[in-house]
Short mmCIF file of C-alpha atoms in Angstrom, two decimals:
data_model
loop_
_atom_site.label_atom_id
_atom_site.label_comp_id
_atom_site.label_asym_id
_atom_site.label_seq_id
_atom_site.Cartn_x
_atom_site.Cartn_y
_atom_site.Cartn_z
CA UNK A 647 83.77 72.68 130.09
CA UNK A 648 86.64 70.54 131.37
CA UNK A 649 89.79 69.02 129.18
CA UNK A 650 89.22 65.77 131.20
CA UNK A 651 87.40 64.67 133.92
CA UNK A 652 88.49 61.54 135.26
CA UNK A 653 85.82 59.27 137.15
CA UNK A 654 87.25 57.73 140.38
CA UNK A 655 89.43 59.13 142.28
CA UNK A 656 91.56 55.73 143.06
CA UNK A 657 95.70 55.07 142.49
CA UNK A 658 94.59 55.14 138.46
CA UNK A 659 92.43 58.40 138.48
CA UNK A 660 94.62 60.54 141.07
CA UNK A 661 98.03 59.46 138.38
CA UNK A 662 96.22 61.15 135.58
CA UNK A 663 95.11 63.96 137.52
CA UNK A 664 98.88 64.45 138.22
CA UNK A 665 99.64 63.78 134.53
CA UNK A 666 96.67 66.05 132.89
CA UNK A 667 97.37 69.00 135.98
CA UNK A 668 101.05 68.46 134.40
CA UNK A 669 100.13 69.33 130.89
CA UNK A 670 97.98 72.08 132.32
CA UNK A 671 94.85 70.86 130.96
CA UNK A 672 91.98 71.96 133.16
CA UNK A 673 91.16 68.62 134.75
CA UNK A 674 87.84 67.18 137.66
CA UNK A 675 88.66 64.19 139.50
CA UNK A 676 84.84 63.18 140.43
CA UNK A 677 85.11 60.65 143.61
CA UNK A 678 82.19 59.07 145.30
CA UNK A 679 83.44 58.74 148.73
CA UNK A 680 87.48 58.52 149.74
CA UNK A 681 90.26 59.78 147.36
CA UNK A 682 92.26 56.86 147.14
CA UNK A 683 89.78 53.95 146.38
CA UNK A 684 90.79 50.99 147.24
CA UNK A 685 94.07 51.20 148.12
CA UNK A 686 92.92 53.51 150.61
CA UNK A 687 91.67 51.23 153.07
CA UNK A 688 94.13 48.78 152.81
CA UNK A 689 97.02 48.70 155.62
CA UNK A 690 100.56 48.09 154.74
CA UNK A 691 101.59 48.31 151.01
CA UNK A 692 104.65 46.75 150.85
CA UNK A 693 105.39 46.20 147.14
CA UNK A 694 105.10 49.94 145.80
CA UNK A 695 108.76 50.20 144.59
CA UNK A 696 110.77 52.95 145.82
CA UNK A 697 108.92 52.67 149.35
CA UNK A 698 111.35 49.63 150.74
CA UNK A 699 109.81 50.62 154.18
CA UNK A 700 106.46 49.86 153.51
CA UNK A 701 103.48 51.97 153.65
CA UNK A 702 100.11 52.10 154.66
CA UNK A 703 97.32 52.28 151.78
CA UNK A 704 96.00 55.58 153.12
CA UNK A 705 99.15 57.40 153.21
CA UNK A 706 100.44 56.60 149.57
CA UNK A 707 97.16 57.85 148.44
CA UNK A 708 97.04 60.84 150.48
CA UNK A 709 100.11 62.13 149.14
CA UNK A 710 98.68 61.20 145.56
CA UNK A 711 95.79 63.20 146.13
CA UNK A 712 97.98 66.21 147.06
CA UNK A 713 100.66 65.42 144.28
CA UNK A 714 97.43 66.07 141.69
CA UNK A 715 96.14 68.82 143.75
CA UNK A 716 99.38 70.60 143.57
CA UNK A 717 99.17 70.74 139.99
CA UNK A 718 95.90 72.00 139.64
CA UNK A 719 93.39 68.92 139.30
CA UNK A 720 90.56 69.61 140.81
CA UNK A 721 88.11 67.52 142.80
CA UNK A 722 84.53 66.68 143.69
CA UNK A 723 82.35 64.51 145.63
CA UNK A 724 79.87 62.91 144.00
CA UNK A 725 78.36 59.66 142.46
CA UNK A 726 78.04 59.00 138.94
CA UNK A 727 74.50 58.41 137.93
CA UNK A 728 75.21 58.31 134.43
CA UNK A 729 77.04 59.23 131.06
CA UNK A 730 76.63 60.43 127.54
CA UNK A 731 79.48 59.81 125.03
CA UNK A 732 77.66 59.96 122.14
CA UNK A 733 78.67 63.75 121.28
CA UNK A 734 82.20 65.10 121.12
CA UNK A 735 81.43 66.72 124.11
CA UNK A 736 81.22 64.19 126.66
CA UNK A 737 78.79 64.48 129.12
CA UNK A 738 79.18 63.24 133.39
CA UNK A 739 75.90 63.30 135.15
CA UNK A 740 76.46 63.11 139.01
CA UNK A 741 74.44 63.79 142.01
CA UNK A 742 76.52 67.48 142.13
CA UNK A 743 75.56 68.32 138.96
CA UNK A 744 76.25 67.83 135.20
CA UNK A 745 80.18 68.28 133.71
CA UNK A 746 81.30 68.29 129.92
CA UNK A 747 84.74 67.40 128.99
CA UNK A 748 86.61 66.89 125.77
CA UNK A 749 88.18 63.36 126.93
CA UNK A 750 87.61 61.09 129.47
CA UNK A 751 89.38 58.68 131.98
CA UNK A 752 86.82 56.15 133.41
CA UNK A 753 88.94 55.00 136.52
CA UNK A 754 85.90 53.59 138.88
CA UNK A 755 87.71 50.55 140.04
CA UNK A 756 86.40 47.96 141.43
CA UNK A 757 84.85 47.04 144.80
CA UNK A 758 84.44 43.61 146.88
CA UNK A 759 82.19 41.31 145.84
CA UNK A 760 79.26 40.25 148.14
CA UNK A 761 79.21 36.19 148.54
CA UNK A 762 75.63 35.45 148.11
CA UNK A 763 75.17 33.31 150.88
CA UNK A 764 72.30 33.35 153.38
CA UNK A 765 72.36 35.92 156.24
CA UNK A 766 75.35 38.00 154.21
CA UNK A 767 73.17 41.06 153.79
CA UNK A 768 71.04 40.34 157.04
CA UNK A 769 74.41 40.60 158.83
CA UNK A 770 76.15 43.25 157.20
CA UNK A 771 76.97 45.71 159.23
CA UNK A 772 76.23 43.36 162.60
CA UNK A 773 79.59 41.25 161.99
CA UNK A 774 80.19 40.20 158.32
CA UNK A 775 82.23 43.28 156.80
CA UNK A 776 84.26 44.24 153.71
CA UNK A 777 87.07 46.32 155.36
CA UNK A 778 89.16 45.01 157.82
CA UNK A 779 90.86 48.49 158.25
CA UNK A 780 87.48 50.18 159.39
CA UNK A 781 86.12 47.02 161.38
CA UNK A 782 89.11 44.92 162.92
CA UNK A 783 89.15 46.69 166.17
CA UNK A 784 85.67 45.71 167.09
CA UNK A 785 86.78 42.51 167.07
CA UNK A 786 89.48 42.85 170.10
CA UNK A 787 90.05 39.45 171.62
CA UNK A 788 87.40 37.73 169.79
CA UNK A 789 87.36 35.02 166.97
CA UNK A 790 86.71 35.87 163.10
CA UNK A 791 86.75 34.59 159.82
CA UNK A 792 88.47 36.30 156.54
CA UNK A 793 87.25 34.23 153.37
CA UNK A 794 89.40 34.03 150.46
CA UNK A 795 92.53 33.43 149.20
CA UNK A 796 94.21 36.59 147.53
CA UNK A 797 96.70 38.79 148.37
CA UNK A 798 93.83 41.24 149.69
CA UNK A 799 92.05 38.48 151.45
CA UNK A 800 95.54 37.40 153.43
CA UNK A 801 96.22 41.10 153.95
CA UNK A 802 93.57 41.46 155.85
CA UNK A 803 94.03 38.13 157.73
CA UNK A 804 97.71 39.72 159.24
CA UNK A 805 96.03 42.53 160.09
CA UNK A 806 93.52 41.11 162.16
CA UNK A 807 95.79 39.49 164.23
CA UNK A 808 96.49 42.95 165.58
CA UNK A 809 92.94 42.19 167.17
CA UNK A 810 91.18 39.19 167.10
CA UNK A 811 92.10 36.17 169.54
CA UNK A 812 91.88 33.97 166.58
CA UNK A 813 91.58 34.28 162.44
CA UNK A 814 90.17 31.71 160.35
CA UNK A 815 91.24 31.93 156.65
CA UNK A 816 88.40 30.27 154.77
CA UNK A 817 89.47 29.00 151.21
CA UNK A 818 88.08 26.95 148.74
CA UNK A 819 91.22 25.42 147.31
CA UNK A 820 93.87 23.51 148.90
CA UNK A 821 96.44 26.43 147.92
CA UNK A 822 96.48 29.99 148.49
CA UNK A 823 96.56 32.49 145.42
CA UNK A 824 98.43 35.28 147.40
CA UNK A 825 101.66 36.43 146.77
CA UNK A 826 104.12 33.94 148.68
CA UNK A 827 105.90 36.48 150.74
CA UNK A 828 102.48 36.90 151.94
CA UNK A 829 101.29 33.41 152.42
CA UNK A 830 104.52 32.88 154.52
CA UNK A 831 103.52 35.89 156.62
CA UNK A 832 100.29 34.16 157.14
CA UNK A 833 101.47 30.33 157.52
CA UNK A 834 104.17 31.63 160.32
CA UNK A 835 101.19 33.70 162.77
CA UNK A 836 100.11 31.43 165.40
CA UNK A 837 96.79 33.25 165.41
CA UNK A 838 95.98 32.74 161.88
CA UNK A 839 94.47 28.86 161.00
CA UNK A 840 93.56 28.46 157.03
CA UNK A 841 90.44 25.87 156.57
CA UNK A 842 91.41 24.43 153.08
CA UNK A 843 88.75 23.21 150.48
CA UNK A 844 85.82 24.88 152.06
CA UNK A 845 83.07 27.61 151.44
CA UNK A 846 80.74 29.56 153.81
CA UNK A 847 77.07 27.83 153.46
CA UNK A 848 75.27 30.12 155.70
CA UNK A 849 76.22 33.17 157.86
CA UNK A 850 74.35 32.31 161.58
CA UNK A 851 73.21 34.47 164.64
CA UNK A 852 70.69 36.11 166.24
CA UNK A 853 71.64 40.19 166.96
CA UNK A 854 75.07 39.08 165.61
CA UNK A 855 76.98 37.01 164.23
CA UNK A 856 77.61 34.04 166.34
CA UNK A 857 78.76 31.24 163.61
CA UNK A 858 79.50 30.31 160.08
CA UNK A 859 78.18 27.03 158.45
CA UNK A 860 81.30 25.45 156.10
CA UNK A 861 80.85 23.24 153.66
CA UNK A 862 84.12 21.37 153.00
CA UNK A 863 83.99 20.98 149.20
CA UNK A 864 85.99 17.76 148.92
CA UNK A 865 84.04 15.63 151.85
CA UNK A 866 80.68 17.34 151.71
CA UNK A 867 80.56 17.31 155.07
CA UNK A 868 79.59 20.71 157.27
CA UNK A 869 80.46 22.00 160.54
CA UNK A 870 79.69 25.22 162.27
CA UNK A 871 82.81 27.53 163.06
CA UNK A 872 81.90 30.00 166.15
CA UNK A 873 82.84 33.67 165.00
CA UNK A 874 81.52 37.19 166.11
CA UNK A 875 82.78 38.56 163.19
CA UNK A 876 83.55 37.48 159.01
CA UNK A 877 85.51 39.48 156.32
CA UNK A 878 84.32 38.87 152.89
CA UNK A 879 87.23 39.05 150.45
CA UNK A 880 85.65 36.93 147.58
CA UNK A 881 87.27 38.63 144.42
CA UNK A 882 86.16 42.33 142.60
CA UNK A 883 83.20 43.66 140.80
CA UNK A 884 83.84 46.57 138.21
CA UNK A 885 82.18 49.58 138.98
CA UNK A 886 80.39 50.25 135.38
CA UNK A 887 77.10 49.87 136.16
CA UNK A 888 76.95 54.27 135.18
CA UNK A 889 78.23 53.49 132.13
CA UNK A 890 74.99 51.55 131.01
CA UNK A 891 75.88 50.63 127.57
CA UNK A 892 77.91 53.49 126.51
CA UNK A 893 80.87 51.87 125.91
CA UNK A 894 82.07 48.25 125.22
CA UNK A 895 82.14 46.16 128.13
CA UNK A 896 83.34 42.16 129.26
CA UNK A 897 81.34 39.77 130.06
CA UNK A 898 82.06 40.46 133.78
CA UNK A 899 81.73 44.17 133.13
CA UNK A 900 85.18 45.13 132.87
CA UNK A 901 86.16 47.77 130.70
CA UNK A 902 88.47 46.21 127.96
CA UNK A 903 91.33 48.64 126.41
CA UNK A 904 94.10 49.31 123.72
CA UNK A 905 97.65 49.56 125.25
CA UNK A 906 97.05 53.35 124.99
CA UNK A 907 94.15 53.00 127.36
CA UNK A 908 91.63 54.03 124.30
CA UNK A 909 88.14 52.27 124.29
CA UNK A 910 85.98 51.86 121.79
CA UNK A 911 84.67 55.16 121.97
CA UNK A 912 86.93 58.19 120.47
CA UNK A 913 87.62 60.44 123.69
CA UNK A 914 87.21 57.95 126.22
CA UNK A 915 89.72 56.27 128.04
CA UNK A 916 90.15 53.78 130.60
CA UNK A 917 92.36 52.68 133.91
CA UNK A 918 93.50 51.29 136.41
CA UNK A 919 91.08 48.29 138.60
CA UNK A 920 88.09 48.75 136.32
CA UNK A 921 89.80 47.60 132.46
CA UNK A 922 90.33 44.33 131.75
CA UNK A 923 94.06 43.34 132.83
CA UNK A 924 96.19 40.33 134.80
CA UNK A 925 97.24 42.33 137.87
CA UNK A 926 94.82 44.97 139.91
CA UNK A 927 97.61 46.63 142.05
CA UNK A 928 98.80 50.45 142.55
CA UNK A 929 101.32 49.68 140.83
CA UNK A 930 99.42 48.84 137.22
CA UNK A 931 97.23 51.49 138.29
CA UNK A 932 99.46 54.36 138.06
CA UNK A 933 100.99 53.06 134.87
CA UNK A 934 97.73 53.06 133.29
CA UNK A 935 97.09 56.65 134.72
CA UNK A 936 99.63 58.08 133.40
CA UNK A 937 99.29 56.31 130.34
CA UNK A 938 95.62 57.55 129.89
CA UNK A 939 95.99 61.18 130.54
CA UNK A 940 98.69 61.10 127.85
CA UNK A 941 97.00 59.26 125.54
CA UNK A 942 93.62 61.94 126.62
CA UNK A 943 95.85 64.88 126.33
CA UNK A 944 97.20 63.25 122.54
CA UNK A 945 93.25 63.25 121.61
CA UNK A 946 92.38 66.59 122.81
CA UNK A 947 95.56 68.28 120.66
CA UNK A 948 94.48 66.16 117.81
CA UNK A 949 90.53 67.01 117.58
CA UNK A 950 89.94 70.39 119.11
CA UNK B 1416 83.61 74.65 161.75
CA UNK B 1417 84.09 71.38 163.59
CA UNK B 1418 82.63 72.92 166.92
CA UNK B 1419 79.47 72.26 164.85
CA UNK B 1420 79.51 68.71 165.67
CA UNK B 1421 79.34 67.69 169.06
CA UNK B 1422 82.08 65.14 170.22
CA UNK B 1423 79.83 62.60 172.82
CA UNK B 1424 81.09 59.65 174.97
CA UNK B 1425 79.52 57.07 177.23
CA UNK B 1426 78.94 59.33 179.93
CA UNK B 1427 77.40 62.58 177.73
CA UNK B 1428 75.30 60.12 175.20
CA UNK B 1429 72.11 60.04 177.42
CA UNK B 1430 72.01 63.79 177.55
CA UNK B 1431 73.11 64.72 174.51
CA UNK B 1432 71.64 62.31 172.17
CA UNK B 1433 69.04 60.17 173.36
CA UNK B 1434 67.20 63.73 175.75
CA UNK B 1435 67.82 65.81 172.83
CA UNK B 1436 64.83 67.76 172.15
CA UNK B 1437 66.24 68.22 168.10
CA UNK B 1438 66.56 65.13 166.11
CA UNK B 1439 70.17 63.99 166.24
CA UNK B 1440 73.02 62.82 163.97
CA UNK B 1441 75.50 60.70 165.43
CA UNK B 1442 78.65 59.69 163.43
CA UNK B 1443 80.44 56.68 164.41
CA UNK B 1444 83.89 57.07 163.32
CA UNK B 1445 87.19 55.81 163.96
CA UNK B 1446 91.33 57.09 163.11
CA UNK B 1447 91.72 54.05 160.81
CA UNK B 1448 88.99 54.08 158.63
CA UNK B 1449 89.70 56.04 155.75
CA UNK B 1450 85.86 56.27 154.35
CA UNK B 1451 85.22 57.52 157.94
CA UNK B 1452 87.55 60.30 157.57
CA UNK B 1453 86.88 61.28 153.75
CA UNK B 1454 83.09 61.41 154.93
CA UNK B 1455 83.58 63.92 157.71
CA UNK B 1456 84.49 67.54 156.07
CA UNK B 1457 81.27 66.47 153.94
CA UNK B 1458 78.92 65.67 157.26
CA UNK B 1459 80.42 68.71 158.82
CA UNK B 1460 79.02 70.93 155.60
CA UNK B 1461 75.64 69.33 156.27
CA UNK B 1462 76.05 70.27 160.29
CA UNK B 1463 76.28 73.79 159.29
CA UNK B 1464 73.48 73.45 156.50
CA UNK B 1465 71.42 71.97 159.34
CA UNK B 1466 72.31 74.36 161.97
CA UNK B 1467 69.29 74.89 164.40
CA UNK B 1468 67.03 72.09 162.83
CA UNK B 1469 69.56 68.45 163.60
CA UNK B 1470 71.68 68.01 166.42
CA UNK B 1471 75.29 66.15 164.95
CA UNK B 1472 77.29 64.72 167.06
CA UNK B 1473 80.44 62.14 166.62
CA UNK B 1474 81.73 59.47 168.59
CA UNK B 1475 85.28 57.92 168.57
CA UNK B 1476 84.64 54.10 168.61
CA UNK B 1477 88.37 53.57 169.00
CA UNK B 1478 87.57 55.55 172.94
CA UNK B 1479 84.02 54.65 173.36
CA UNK B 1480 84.14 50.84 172.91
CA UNK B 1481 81.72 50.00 175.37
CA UNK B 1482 79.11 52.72 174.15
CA UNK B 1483 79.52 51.55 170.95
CA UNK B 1484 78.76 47.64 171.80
CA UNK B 1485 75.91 48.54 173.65
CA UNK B 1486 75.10 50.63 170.98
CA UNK B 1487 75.89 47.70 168.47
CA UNK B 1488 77.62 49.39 165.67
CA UNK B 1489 79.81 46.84 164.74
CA UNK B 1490 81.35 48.56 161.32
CA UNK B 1491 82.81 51.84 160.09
CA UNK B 1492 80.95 54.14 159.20
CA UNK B 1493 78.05 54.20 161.05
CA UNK B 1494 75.31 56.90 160.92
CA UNK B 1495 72.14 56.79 163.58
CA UNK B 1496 69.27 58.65 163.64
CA UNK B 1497 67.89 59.46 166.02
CA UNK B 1498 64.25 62.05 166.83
CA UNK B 1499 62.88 61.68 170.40
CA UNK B 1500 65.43 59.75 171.66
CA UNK B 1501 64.59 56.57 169.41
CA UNK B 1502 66.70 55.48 167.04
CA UNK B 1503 64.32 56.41 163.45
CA UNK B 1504 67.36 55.45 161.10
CA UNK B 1505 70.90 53.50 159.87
CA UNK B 1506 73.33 53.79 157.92
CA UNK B 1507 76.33 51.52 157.48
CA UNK B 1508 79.24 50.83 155.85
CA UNK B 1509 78.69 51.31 151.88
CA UNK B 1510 75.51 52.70 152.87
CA UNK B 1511 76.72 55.69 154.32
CA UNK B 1512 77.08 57.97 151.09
CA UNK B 1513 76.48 61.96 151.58
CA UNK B 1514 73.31 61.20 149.49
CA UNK B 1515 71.85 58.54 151.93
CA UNK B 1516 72.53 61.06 154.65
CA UNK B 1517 71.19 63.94 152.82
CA UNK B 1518 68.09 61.53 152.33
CA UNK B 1519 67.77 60.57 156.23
CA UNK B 1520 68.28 63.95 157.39
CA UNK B 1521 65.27 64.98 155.24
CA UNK B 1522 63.39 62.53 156.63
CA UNK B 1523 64.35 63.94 160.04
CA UNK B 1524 63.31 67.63 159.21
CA UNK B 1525 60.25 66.09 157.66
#
């Protein structure tokens, strides 16, 4: 029997391990695949305060991980395949084996979405790709595609450039929604071209990728855009999907909270990516981290 | 414990993958991608479970470029299969979970 365990082992989930290891509650951090999340596959993080520097995603995470080790969290691999909340001992099912807790901290995040165009799944894997940190250098001296607008979706664009001969920046609007310090990073590489007002009709090749079909929205007209390789960066889906029905969820599936990170089950607590919220950054995520394993640590003194 | 896995280039991948007389493993990894590295101590577990019955090796795409277009992994991770010297299974990118490897090397010992 555990204090907490904390699903997801991202920014949010690695904070409250530091938090609950810190109040010397016994504490699991239960991660699928890399400690981290998110965050750790992105490149440079360059507005974590108190890192003027910059950083890469993998290294602020890393030391996160060890900051909560330090203290005594403890971690696992494994995938959620399901939960039951409806006792006061909560109940983690996961492909290593069943854990009870008092409280806990759902911190699953959220991943990229696919697109849903034809040949996206045909193709993953064989040029379209949803890291540009584990896939960019594949692509040395050849053209490729990035499509979206956000700050992860321009992110990735820069760091293409490392690679690629040429980046196309697919958008559907005529603005970008990144962060301007980013979009000027973007606008002032010469490698980098941003096709305004269009989406991606049909991923095209034969082994590979070879070409995108665009559809510009405004004219309705199409064209084919030669590419060996495309970076889907289309927005985030909540990973809840374990949670079937357990607790309260959006109608996108996001897990909505109080500002204590309580929701609407007693005991169980929410953070970081995967709650409902205006900003999905390391930043918010550690807030809500901390936030959570205080409020879980509250609950715990209060009802056992 | 990471002697367990065999580190193979261009030049060693005929012999020691596809003239393998076990079935083989190979991990296609790289020193940027962080799902790549998380991954390994977990594959390397499975190398030692495996001991004797499935051949796992690793390749470096970052130093084995043209093996690895030839090969056409084109994404991080990448798991093959492979039992006779045909390639039997895939796993990429999301795909590659310790489960879905757990699953394929079953299928190999089968």
């Amino acid at each position: 029997m555990y204090d907490i365990v904390i699903i997801g082992g991202g920014p949010a989930g690695l904070t409250a391990g530091l938090y609950a290891g810190r109040a010397k509650l016994k504490t699991l951090i239960v991660e699928q695949l890399v400690a981290g999340g998110q965050a750790a596959t992105t490149d440079l993080i360059e507005n974590y305060p108190g890192v003027p520097e910059g950083s890469t995603g993998p290294d602020i995470t890393e030391r996160m991980e060890e900051q909560a080790k330090k203290f005594g969290c403890e971690f696992i691999m494994a995938e959620v395949t399901g939960v039951d909340f409806s006792g006061k001992e909560k109940v983690i099912k996961t492909t290593n084996g069943e854990f009870k807790a008092k409280a806990v901290i759902i911190a699953s995040g959220a991943t990229h979405r696919k697109l849903g165009c034809p040949g996206e799944t045909e193709f993953t894997g064989r040029g379209v790709s949803y890291c540009a940190t584990c896939d960019a250098a594949f692509y040395e001296d050849l053209p490729v595609a990035v499509v979206g607008g956000g700050d992860s979706a321009i992110s990735a664009a820069i760091y293409l450039t490392k690679f690629a001969s040429k980046v196309y920046v697919i958008h559907r609007r005529d603005a970008l929604r990144a962060t301007k310090v980013v979009q000027e990073k973007a606008f002032a590489n010469p490698k980098i071209e941003i096709v305004w007002d269009s989406i991606v009709d049909e991923v095209k090749g034969s082994e590979t990728v070879e070409a995108l079909r665009i559809k510009n929205v405004k004219t309705g007209q199409f064209s084919d855009l030669p590419v060996n390789g495309v970076f889907m960066y289309v927005g985030l889906e909540p990973n809840t999907k374990f949670l079937n029905g357990h607790i309260k969820l959006d109608a996108k599936g996001y897990v909505p909270v109080t500002s204590n990170m309580e929701t609407d089950v007693p005991g169980v607590f929410a953070a970081g990516d995967v709650t409902v919220k205006l900003l999905r950054q390391v930043v918010t995520a550690v807030g809500d981290g901390a936030t959570a394993a205080v409020a879980a640590e509250k609950y715990i003194e209060d009802n056992f | 414990m990471s002697e367990l896995m065999i580190e193979v280039s261009r030049d060693t991948y005929e012999q020691e993958v596809i003239q393998s007389d076990l079935p083989v493993l190979v991990d296609f990894w790289g020193p940027r991608c962080a799902p790549c590295l998380a991954l390994m101590p977990e594959v390397e577990k499975l190398a030692q479970e495996y001991q004797g019955k499935v051949k796992f090796c690793k390749v470096n795409s970052k130093d084995n470029r043209r093996l690895v277009v030839e090969l056409k992994v084109m994404a991080l991770p990448t798991f093959l299969f492979y039992k006779g010297g045909e390639v039997v299974g895939k796993l990429v990118g999301a795909e590659a979970t310790k489960e879905n490897i757990v699953a394929k090397l079953q299928e190999l010992v089968a």
